[in-house]
Tab-separated table of C-alpha atoms in Angstrom:
chain	number	residue	atom	x	y	z
Y	1	UNK	CA	77.069	113.198	155.801
Y	2	UNK	CA	76.566	110.673	153.023
Y	3	UNK	CA	79.307	108.170	152.054
Y	4	UNK	CA	81.082	108.764	148.816
Y	5	UNK	CA	84.282	106.738	149.281
Y	6	UNK	CA	82.657	103.333	149.103
Y	7	UNK	CA	80.709	104.298	145.988
Y	8	UNK	CA	83.502	105.437	143.722
Y	9	UNK	CA	86.686	103.840	142.394
Y	10	UNK	CA	89.592	106.132	141.607
Y	11	UNK	CA	92.087	104.944	139.047
Y	12	UNK	CA	95.463	106.604	138.308
Y	13	UNK	CA	95.447	107.237	134.579
Y	14	UNK	CA	98.647	109.338	134.306
Y	15	UNK	CA	101.204	109.377	137.154
Y	16	UNK	CA	102.190	112.597	138.620
Y	17	UNK	CA	105.442	113.546	136.763
Y	18	UNK	CA	107.140	116.169	134.685
Y	19	UNK	CA	106.125	115.346	131.146
Y	20	UNK	CA	108.352	116.438	128.283
Y	21	UNK	CA	107.205	114.404	125.392
Y	22	UNK	CA	105.063	115.885	122.676
Y	23	UNK	CA	102.264	113.531	123.725
Y	24	UNK	CA	101.644	111.741	126.968
Y	25	UNK	CA	99.217	108.846	126.759
Y	26	UNK	CA	97.807	107.855	129.946
Y	27	UNK	CA	96.906	104.272	130.905
Y	28	UNK	CA	93.927	102.717	129.351
Y	29	UNK	CA	91.133	102.525	131.972
Y	30	UNK	CA	88.410	99.894	131.925
Y	31	UNK	CA	85.061	101.356	132.790
Y	32	UNK	CA	83.197	98.100	133.197
Y	33	UNK	CA	81.140	98.034	136.299
Y	34	UNK	CA	80.793	101.804	136.414
Y	35	UNK	CA	77.884	103.836	135.017
Y	36	UNK	CA	79.697	107.174	135.138
Y	37	UNK	CA	83.185	108.554	135.082
Y	38	UNK	CA	84.933	111.928	135.668
Y	39	UNK	CA	88.408	112.706	134.520
Y	40	UNK	CA	90.481	114.892	136.958
Y	41	UNK	CA	93.563	116.653	135.751
Y	42	UNK	CA	96.096	118.181	138.231
Y	43	UNK	CA	98.928	120.491	136.947
Y	44	UNK	CA	101.982	121.919	138.577
Y	45	UNK	CA	104.704	124.004	137.037
Y	46	UNK	CA	104.832	124.594	133.252
Y	47	UNK	CA	108.243	125.370	131.757
Y	48	UNK	CA	109.207	127.199	128.550
Y	49	UNK	CA	105.930	129.125	128.056
Y	50	UNK	CA	104.196	125.781	127.444
Y	51	UNK	CA	100.905	125.189	125.716
Y	52	UNK	CA	99.495	121.885	126.648
Y	53	UNK	CA	95.959	120.494	125.884
Y	54	UNK	CA	93.937	117.533	127.079
Y	55	UNK	CA	91.895	115.165	125.077
Y	56	UNK	CA	90.169	111.884	125.636
Y	57	UNK	CA	89.963	108.758	123.413
Y	58	UNK	CA	87.655	105.893	123.930
Y	59	UNK	CA	86.782	102.517	122.473
Y	60	UNK	CA	85.538	98.964	122.987
Y	61	UNK	CA	88.955	97.129	122.359
Y	62	UNK	CA	91.123	96.516	125.456
Y	63	UNK	CA	94.130	97.893	123.562
Y	64	UNK	CA	92.087	100.861	122.123
Y	65	UNK	CA	92.904	99.709	118.583
Y	66	UNK	CA	89.503	101.018	117.759
Y	67	UNK	CA	90.072	104.306	119.541
Y	68	UNK	CA	88.203	107.509	118.503
Y	69	UNK	CA	88.407	111.036	119.945
Y	70	UNK	CA	85.684	111.620	122.515
Y	71	UNK	CA	83.336	114.344	121.115
Y	72	UNK	CA	81.864	117.163	123.063
Y	73	UNK	CA	78.519	115.381	123.004
Y	74	UNK	CA	80.030	112.689	125.374
Y	75	UNK	CA	81.501	115.181	127.791
Y	76	UNK	CA	80.029	116.967	130.765
Y	77	UNK	CA	81.953	120.212	130.816
Y	78	UNK	CA	85.104	120.952	128.782
Y	79	UNK	CA	88.881	121.061	129.189
Y	80	UNK	CA	90.398	124.538	128.774
Y	81	UNK	CA	91.961	125.448	125.476
Y	82	UNK	CA	95.307	125.381	127.224
Y	83	UNK	CA	96.232	124.004	130.758
Y	84	UNK	CA	97.329	126.521	133.280
Y	85	UNK	CA	99.932	125.970	135.861
Y	86	UNK	CA	98.933	124.898	139.358
Y	87	UNK	CA	95.343	124.112	138.500
Y	88	UNK	CA	92.829	121.305	138.781
Y	89	UNK	CA	90.153	120.368	136.096
Y	90	UNK	CA	87.295	117.832	136.035
Y	91	UNK	CA	85.216	116.788	133.107
Y	92	UNK	CA	82.625	114.108	133.034
Y	93	UNK	CA	82.417	111.280	130.486
Y	94	UNK	CA	78.975	110.097	129.409
Y	95	UNK	CA	79.975	107.995	126.445
Y	96	UNK	CA	79.106	104.351	126.106
Y	97	UNK	CA	82.607	102.982	125.359
Y	98	UNK	CA	84.227	100.504	127.755
Y	99	UNK	CA	87.719	101.796	127.644
Y	100	UNK	CA	88.911	105.494	128.136
Y	101	UNK	CA	92.375	107.203	127.848
Y	102	UNK	CA	93.548	110.661	128.689
Y	103	UNK	CA	96.012	112.284	126.301
Y	104	UNK	CA	98.068	115.363	127.176
Y	105	UNK	CA	99.479	117.053	124.052
Y	106	UNK	CA	102.456	119.477	124.051
Y	107	UNK	CA	101.802	122.239	121.516
Y	108	UNK	CA	104.813	124.375	122.630
Y	109	UNK	CA	107.099	124.771	125.542
Y	110	UNK	CA	109.339	122.470	127.436
Y	111	UNK	CA	107.447	120.593	130.142
Y	112	UNK	CA	104.385	120.320	132.377
Y	113	UNK	CA	104.072	118.747	135.787
Y	114	UNK	CA	100.765	116.837	135.533
Y	115	UNK	CA	98.669	113.879	136.672
Y	116	UNK	CA	95.283	112.470	135.759
Y	117	UNK	CA	92.942	110.204	137.673
Y	118	UNK	CA	89.496	108.785	136.498
Y	119	UNK	CA	86.827	108.609	139.109
Y	120	UNK	CA	84.479	105.817	138.274
Y	121	UNK	CA	81.033	106.195	139.918
Y	122	UNK	CA	77.628	104.716	140.013
Y	123	UNK	CA	79.182	101.329	140.415
Y	124	UNK	CA	77.405	98.042	139.762
Y	125	UNK	CA	79.012	96.519	142.941
Y	126	UNK	CA	79.578	98.583	146.034
Y	127	UNK	CA	81.514	98.952	148.215
Y	128	UNK	CA	84.279	99.703	145.770
Y	129	UNK	CA	87.511	97.811	146.479
C-alpha cells in the first residue's frame, strides 16, 4: 500500500458544530506549498426543514479582501443543491488563488451540524508536518 498520510496536509476549515447563523464563514486556508486541494464537508442533523448550501470563495490577499466566488470551472465535481443530513461530500479545487474559504449558507430552517476540512495535496515539501 502506498503512503498518503505523509503527502497531504489536512486543515480544519470549519469546526464541527451546530451552525445557526444565516452564513457560516470558515477559516481562510492558505494553499501555498500545495498544488491541489479538496474540500470535504461532513453533515449531521438538520433542524427545522433546513436548506443549506455550500460555496467557496478564493483570492490572493490573506484577508480575502479580494475574494471572488469560485466558479464551476475551478471545481472538480460539485456540491449538492442542498446539503443532506448525515452525509459527506468532497469537491476538488483547481483554481490558482492562494487563499480559499468554505461558506455554508442557511436558506431556510433552523440549524445544521456540519464541519469542513481542506485536504492539501501534491505538496512541495513532504512529508507534511
